[in-house]
XYZ file of C-alpha atoms in Angstrom:
435
model
C 35.691 -174.413 33.193
C 33.392 -173.454 30.348
C 33.874 -176.466 28.112
C 36.681 -178.673 26.905
C 37.648 -178.676 23.243
C 35.635 -181.327 21.453
C 37.386 -184.091 19.524
C 36.165 -186.205 16.667
C 34.324 -185.404 13.465
C 30.847 -186.833 13.877
C 27.559 -184.989 14.027
C 24.539 -185.732 16.214
C 23.246 -188.288 13.689
C 26.508 -190.205 13.423
C 27.448 -188.805 10.016
C 30.934 -187.542 9.234
C 31.089 -183.765 9.110
C 32.863 -183.765 5.792
C 30.152 -185.942 4.232
C 27.269 -183.853 5.513
C 28.189 -180.187 5.928
C 28.412 -177.525 3.231
C 31.026 -175.353 4.930
C 33.282 -175.405 7.942
C 32.765 -172.100 9.782
C 34.941 -170.996 12.676
C 33.599 -168.195 14.891
C 36.001 -166.349 17.175
C 34.590 -164.432 20.130
C 36.740 -163.732 23.146
C 33.672 -163.501 25.399
C 31.815 -166.609 24.255
C 31.858 -167.966 27.826
C 30.423 -164.757 29.307
C 26.950 -163.550 30.250
C 26.862 -160.965 27.470
C 23.752 -160.866 25.326
C 25.987 -161.255 22.257
C 27.320 -164.592 23.509
C 23.756 -165.826 23.946
C 22.700 -164.551 20.503
C 25.554 -166.148 18.597
C 25.202 -169.459 20.388
C 21.609 -169.444 19.150
C 22.834 -168.674 15.641
C 25.332 -171.527 15.887
C 22.523 -173.899 16.929
C 20.798 -173.123 13.630
C 23.917 -172.989 11.435
C 25.067 -176.425 12.579
C 22.120 -178.022 10.786
C 23.946 -177.492 7.480
C 27.473 -176.448 8.358
C 30.227 -177.543 10.703
C 30.595 -174.886 13.395
C 33.592 -174.434 15.682
C 33.610 -171.699 18.319
C 37.002 -170.325 19.262
C 37.157 -168.131 22.338
C 38.251 -167.453 25.889
C 37.652 -170.061 28.556
C 35.294 -169.230 31.425
C 32.556 -170.424 33.715
C 29.471 -168.890 32.110
C 28.770 -170.716 28.864
C 25.051 -169.980 28.461
C 24.311 -172.672 25.905
C 26.171 -175.662 24.533
C 24.510 -176.250 21.149
C 24.461 -179.870 20.113
C 26.977 -180.567 17.370
C 28.966 -177.341 17.907
C 32.618 -177.749 18.920
C 34.510 -175.387 21.233
C 38.238 -174.607 21.136
C 39.085 -172.411 24.134
C 42.167 -170.609 25.428
C 43.075 -169.524 28.942
C 45.057 -166.312 28.363
C 46.675 -164.263 25.594
C 49.862 -166.346 25.582
C 47.814 -169.529 25.336
C 45.860 -168.051 22.425
C 49.033 -167.279 20.471
C 50.216 -170.857 21.063
C 46.921 -172.475 20.034
C 46.019 -170.369 16.991
C 48.273 -172.151 14.453
C 47.173 -175.510 15.870
C 43.497 -174.601 15.429
C 43.970 -173.386 11.873
C 45.940 -176.479 10.868
C 43.597 -178.900 12.603
C 40.214 -177.330 11.796
C 41.051 -175.842 8.364
C 37.932 -173.608 8.313
C 36.468 -172.390 5.026
C 35.715 -169.027 6.603
C 36.370 -167.299 9.917
C 33.829 -164.964 11.554
C 35.384 -162.586 14.094
C 33.032 -160.912 16.587
C 33.661 -157.535 18.184
C 35.824 -154.527 17.464
C 37.412 -153.356 20.730
C 38.871 -156.773 21.543
C 42.676 -156.979 21.274
C 42.798 -160.774 20.722
C 40.983 -160.234 17.418
C 44.104 -158.789 15.792
C 46.405 -161.851 16.136
C 43.449 -164.023 15.120
C 42.901 -162.222 11.806
C 46.643 -162.017 11.121
C 46.938 -165.764 11.668
C 43.928 -166.340 9.410
C 45.654 -164.345 6.659
C 48.785 -166.478 6.983
C 46.684 -169.628 6.616
C 44.706 -168.279 3.664
C 41.354 -168.293 5.496
C 38.824 -165.598 4.435
C 37.823 -163.307 7.303
C 34.398 -161.800 8.025
C 34.295 -159.175 10.782
C 31.136 -158.432 12.762
C 31.939 -155.282 14.809
C 28.733 -155.670 16.877
C 27.714 -152.055 16.346
C 30.895 -150.801 17.999
C 32.036 -148.636 15.073
C 29.558 -145.844 15.742
C 29.413 -142.233 16.867
C 28.014 -142.946 20.348
C 30.657 -145.584 21.038
C 33.543 -143.254 20.278
C 31.945 -140.434 22.268
C 32.071 -142.038 25.723
C 32.328 -145.229 27.791
C 29.202 -147.300 27.197
C 29.105 -149.752 30.112
C 30.749 -149.955 33.516
C 28.853 -152.968 34.912
C 26.793 -155.904 33.603
C 24.242 -154.657 31.061
C 22.485 -157.878 30.031
C 18.991 -157.622 31.527
C 18.793 -161.389 32.031
C 21.801 -161.295 34.363
C 21.493 -157.922 36.067
C 20.699 -157.793 39.773
C 16.956 -157.522 39.838
C 16.957 -155.489 43.044
C 20.214 -153.625 42.424
C 20.834 -149.920 41.795
C 23.713 -149.413 39.376
C 25.725 -146.250 40.094
C 29.286 -145.611 38.918
C 32.121 -145.667 41.462
C 34.914 -143.069 41.426
C 37.185 -145.508 39.580
C 34.476 -146.150 36.996
C 33.978 -142.399 36.508
C 37.706 -142.022 35.806
C 37.507 -144.862 33.284
C 34.500 -143.183 31.651
C 36.506 -139.950 31.240
C 39.567 -141.641 29.713
C 37.700 -144.139 27.554
C 36.871 -141.973 24.479
C 40.515 -140.970 24.036
C 41.688 -144.575 24.256
C 39.044 -145.723 21.784
C 39.985 -143.084 19.234
C 43.626 -144.201 19.498
C 42.545 -147.828 19.125
C 40.465 -146.911 16.066
C 43.461 -145.480 14.212
C 45.926 -148.181 15.230
C 44.447 -151.620 15.967
C 41.074 -150.916 14.370
C 42.565 -149.894 11.051
C 44.668 -153.061 10.916
C 41.689 -155.212 11.895
C 39.402 -153.764 9.228
C 42.127 -153.850 6.556
C 42.720 -157.557 7.186
C 38.984 -158.380 7.020
C 37.549 -159.454 3.665
C 33.897 -158.674 4.497
C 31.827 -157.007 7.221
C 28.649 -158.281 8.903
C 26.182 -155.618 10.054
C 22.796 -155.733 11.760
C 21.154 -152.983 9.711
C 21.607 -150.278 7.094
C 22.162 -147.896 9.995
C 25.124 -149.908 11.263
C 26.539 -150.051 7.730
C 26.138 -146.267 7.370
C 27.949 -145.575 10.622
C 30.738 -148.060 9.851
C 31.388 -146.432 6.475
C 31.778 -143.053 8.179
C 34.955 -144.363 9.798
C 36.251 -146.944 7.322
C 35.815 -146.727 3.566
C 34.465 -150.040 2.286
C 32.311 -150.649 -0.832
C 28.713 -151.751 -0.308
C 29.450 -155.204 -1.752
C 31.750 -155.920 1.209
C 28.789 -155.958 3.619
C 26.370 -158.724 4.565
C 23.422 -158.297 6.944
C 22.519 -160.585 9.832
C 18.823 -160.325 10.707
C 18.586 -161.998 14.105
C 15.919 -164.446 15.158
C 13.960 -165.435 18.205
C 13.174 -168.817 19.768
C 9.433 -169.038 20.596
C 9.998 -171.184 23.679
C 12.299 -168.470 25.085
C 9.495 -165.919 24.768
C 6.224 -167.652 25.553
C 6.991 -169.963 28.462
C 4.133 -170.793 30.838
C 2.426 -167.413 31.015
C -0.860 -166.806 32.878
C -4.043 -166.266 30.869
C -4.968 -163.138 32.822
C -4.472 -159.806 31.066
C -1.621 -157.978 32.784
C -3.005 -154.439 32.560
C -6.760 -155.036 32.742
C -6.819 -157.800 35.342
C -3.506 -157.877 37.216
C -3.178 -154.081 37.471
C -6.955 -153.431 37.268
C -6.775 -150.853 34.457
C -9.918 -152.253 32.914
C -10.686 -149.568 30.341
C -10.015 -148.765 26.687
C -6.944 -146.609 27.252
C -3.920 -148.011 25.314
C -1.077 -149.357 27.438
C 2.405 -148.662 26.076
C 5.560 -150.191 27.488
C 9.245 -149.289 27.652
C 10.680 -152.814 28.047
C 14.421 -152.665 28.742
C 16.954 -151.864 31.408
C 15.977 -148.483 32.863
C 18.807 -146.461 31.337
C 18.391 -142.742 30.805
C 20.593 -141.947 27.820
C 21.495 -144.902 25.562
C 18.042 -146.464 25.734
C 16.523 -143.045 25.015
C 14.333 -142.835 28.104
C 14.922 -139.069 28.221
C 13.634 -138.791 24.633
C 10.518 -140.785 25.451
C 9.569 -138.882 28.601
C 10.130 -135.522 26.919
C 7.727 -136.663 24.210
C 5.116 -137.653 26.801
C 5.517 -134.228 28.417
C 4.690 -132.571 25.082
C 1.533 -134.695 24.775
C 0.589 -133.585 28.305
C 1.224 -129.953 27.409
C -1.089 -130.269 24.411
C -4.035 -132.040 26.038
C -3.640 -131.605 29.803
C -2.540 -134.147 32.404
C -6.051 -135.608 32.754
C -6.428 -136.265 29.023
C -3.239 -138.048 27.959
C -4.676 -140.770 25.675
C -2.420 -143.605 26.854
C -0.592 -145.052 29.837
C 3.147 -145.676 29.694
C 4.858 -148.326 31.817
C 8.628 -148.254 32.346
C 9.709 -151.824 33.051
C 13.146 -153.264 33.743
C 16.083 -153.214 36.181
C 17.883 -150.001 37.110
C 21.065 -149.105 35.262
C 23.374 -146.213 36.232
C 20.667 -144.282 38.046
C 18.040 -144.536 35.326
C 15.215 -145.161 37.782
C 16.018 -142.156 39.979
C 16.231 -139.896 36.889
C 12.911 -141.229 35.606
C 11.206 -140.729 38.980
C 12.500 -137.162 39.201
C 11.280 -136.334 35.693
C 7.855 -137.866 36.334
C 7.447 -135.930 39.577
C 8.878 -132.654 38.262
C 6.499 -132.638 35.298
C 3.473 -134.162 37.070
C 3.192 -137.217 34.829
C 2.190 -139.587 37.641
C -1.294 -140.111 36.183
C 0.079 -141.514 32.923
C 3.639 -142.801 33.459
C 4.211 -145.713 35.827
C 7.508 -147.205 36.911
C 7.383 -150.982 37.378
C 10.852 -152.205 38.390
C 11.591 -155.932 38.918
C 9.473 -157.224 41.754
C 6.386 -155.473 40.396
C 5.798 -158.472 38.127
C 7.091 -162.075 38.114
C 10.768 -162.221 37.120
C 11.125 -163.481 33.549
C 7.439 -162.988 32.752
C 6.628 -161.649 29.286
C 2.947 -160.925 29.989
C 3.502 -157.133 30.294
C 4.929 -157.178 26.764
C 2.390 -159.679 25.452
C -0.564 -157.568 26.607
C 0.827 -154.147 25.621
C -0.634 -152.038 22.835
C 2.799 -150.866 21.796
C 6.491 -151.082 22.664
C 8.526 -147.858 22.539
C 12.335 -147.928 22.419
C 14.200 -144.803 21.308
C 17.780 -146.060 21.689
C 20.704 -143.951 20.641
C 22.812 -147.094 20.310
C 22.517 -150.875 20.574
C 24.985 -153.664 19.749
C 22.619 -155.431 17.382
C 18.961 -155.891 16.526
C 17.345 -155.321 19.905
C 15.932 -158.510 21.402
C 12.821 -157.007 23.025
C 11.644 -155.766 19.610
C 11.866 -159.272 18.190
C 9.919 -160.504 21.192
C 7.265 -157.853 20.488
C 6.864 -159.266 16.966
C 6.262 -162.719 18.425
C 3.324 -161.286 20.394
C 2.081 -159.159 17.499
C 2.798 -155.904 19.353
C 3.476 -152.776 17.216
C 6.695 -150.915 17.938
C 8.042 -147.367 17.805
C 11.811 -147.234 17.367
C 14.855 -145.239 16.306
C 17.446 -146.338 13.722
C 19.810 -147.024 16.652
C 17.792 -150.143 17.551
C 18.722 -151.686 14.163
C 15.037 -152.493 13.701
C 14.054 -149.843 11.150
C 14.668 -152.207 8.214
C 12.215 -154.742 9.680
C 9.585 -152.026 10.049
C 10.099 -151.004 6.420
C 9.814 -154.608 5.223
C 6.791 -155.667 7.302
C 4.923 -152.456 8.261
C 4.862 -153.388 11.953
C 5.267 -149.949 13.529
C 7.085 -146.693 12.934
C 10.639 -145.392 12.972
C 11.311 -141.908 14.301
C 14.506 -140.376 12.952
C 14.375 -137.087 14.882
C 13.911 -138.567 18.339
C 15.679 -135.650 20.008
C 12.745 -133.474 18.943
C 10.042 -133.892 21.656
C 7.306 -132.754 19.264
C 8.221 -135.502 16.795
C 8.180 -138.064 19.604
C 4.764 -136.812 20.747
C 3.363 -137.036 17.210
C 4.734 -140.565 16.865
C 3.229 -141.696 20.186
C -0.193 -140.553 18.970
C 0.361 -142.393 15.681
C 1.282 -145.546 17.604
C -2.047 -145.626 19.461
C -4.142 -144.739 16.400
C -6.808 -147.437 16.095
C -6.321 -148.167 12.375
C -2.539 -148.163 12.723
C -2.895 -150.659 15.547
C -4.845 -153.032 13.284
C -2.438 -152.697 10.363
C 0.748 -152.864 12.405
C -0.365 -155.900 14.386
C -0.799 -157.749 11.101
C 2.657 -156.625 10.060
C 4.149 -157.745 13.380
C 2.683 -161.218 12.914
C 4.296 -161.422 9.468
C 7.616 -160.211 10.863
C 7.484 -162.873 13.581
C 7.363 -165.588 10.921
C 10.531 -164.203 9.349
C 12.525 -163.507 12.531
C 13.671 -167.051 13.243
C 17.178 -168.320 13.833
C 16.735 -170.956 11.138
C 16.000 -168.256 8.587
C 18.862 -166.105 9.885
C 21.220 -169.081 9.575
C 19.984 -169.912 6.091
C 20.583 -166.376 4.844
C 23.947 -166.112 6.586
C 24.988 -169.467 5.143
C 24.098 -168.324 1.629
C 25.968 -165.051 2.075
C 29.052 -166.842 3.412
C 29.008 -169.372 0.574
C 28.881 -166.592 -2.027
C 31.673 -164.822 -0.173
C 33.787 -167.990 -0.006
C 33.391 -168.762 -3.712
C 34.368 -165.191 -4.506
C 37.645 -165.726 -2.623
C 38.500 -169.188 -3.956
């Protein structure tokens, strides 16, 4: 079992919740007891929110609760029938000031928001980036996609059944969008997004005024990033590349399409075509576990275009599992995603180490780059020439100096305490508006 529902109304310091907390916030996420990255992220947010607010997580029971934040209560259900039975009990017992609902393609969300309406509880929907062009175009995932829980020596290829699901999925999602999705969005009083890009895509499908949106800028926990890392420089000492050539890293699951690995390697090829294979002014390391044949596609591209002198594949096992030294010692992180659920974690980790980044709007990190001047955003990432130009900008010596300063400033802002503070303020304004 994931966790039993907590009883009582006392916080970690022995104070009554109603004497201490500003708001009572319920968060519903069917997959809170899963290994998804979103479960981990929102448990971290809850850890920070609970400092000023009473937080109750509602969700499906399971065996994989990644964190149990002190002071946060859990109300869990076993199946859909059990959820329908417990919902009125939860609303009457907890009486939340606001309900945050996570996810879009989750059927339990609909009875939850309908029950919230009946009990007069304001609803804030966070679709987790799922109302977007790429999502409606095809099936995104067929197996575990959280890098922290993927098989580190596994090769992820789709089975025949999974390929059938991939084919049918876009049609089912478009039907869901018009039926369940429309009802879900109509019942929601406000929408949480991770970036202006997510807001733009959402408004393509559902017409909502700008004032209905609030932005969650996610944080990072330093102890989750730093750990006990060796002092040795990963590239110069561990790998013996002891020269002045910049070392760039693709730090993610090795996925060809959604993580934009094809875009990146096509850009490197253009650089090679311009200067010759012996004169590419950087090394690029592809680091992470295989996903849906990404490694084999990368190897084929590298070999077909003779990029072996500049592009190196380092799958798990090539460095200590969980180590962040390859990211810490990099001169730049490149991630050209076509789609991500929220503000990509590895980019926040790069800020902690002061590493400049090169991204697409699909990473939900472009707003941070605009605010802190910590790298560059490439809009036309399907144009290999634009990617090549951006790679050369990333390694420019003066840009490196300026963007490292910006990354250090961004790291100070990307904390869960700050994220919780801003979210709390936004929710309070929203609640007062609906009183």
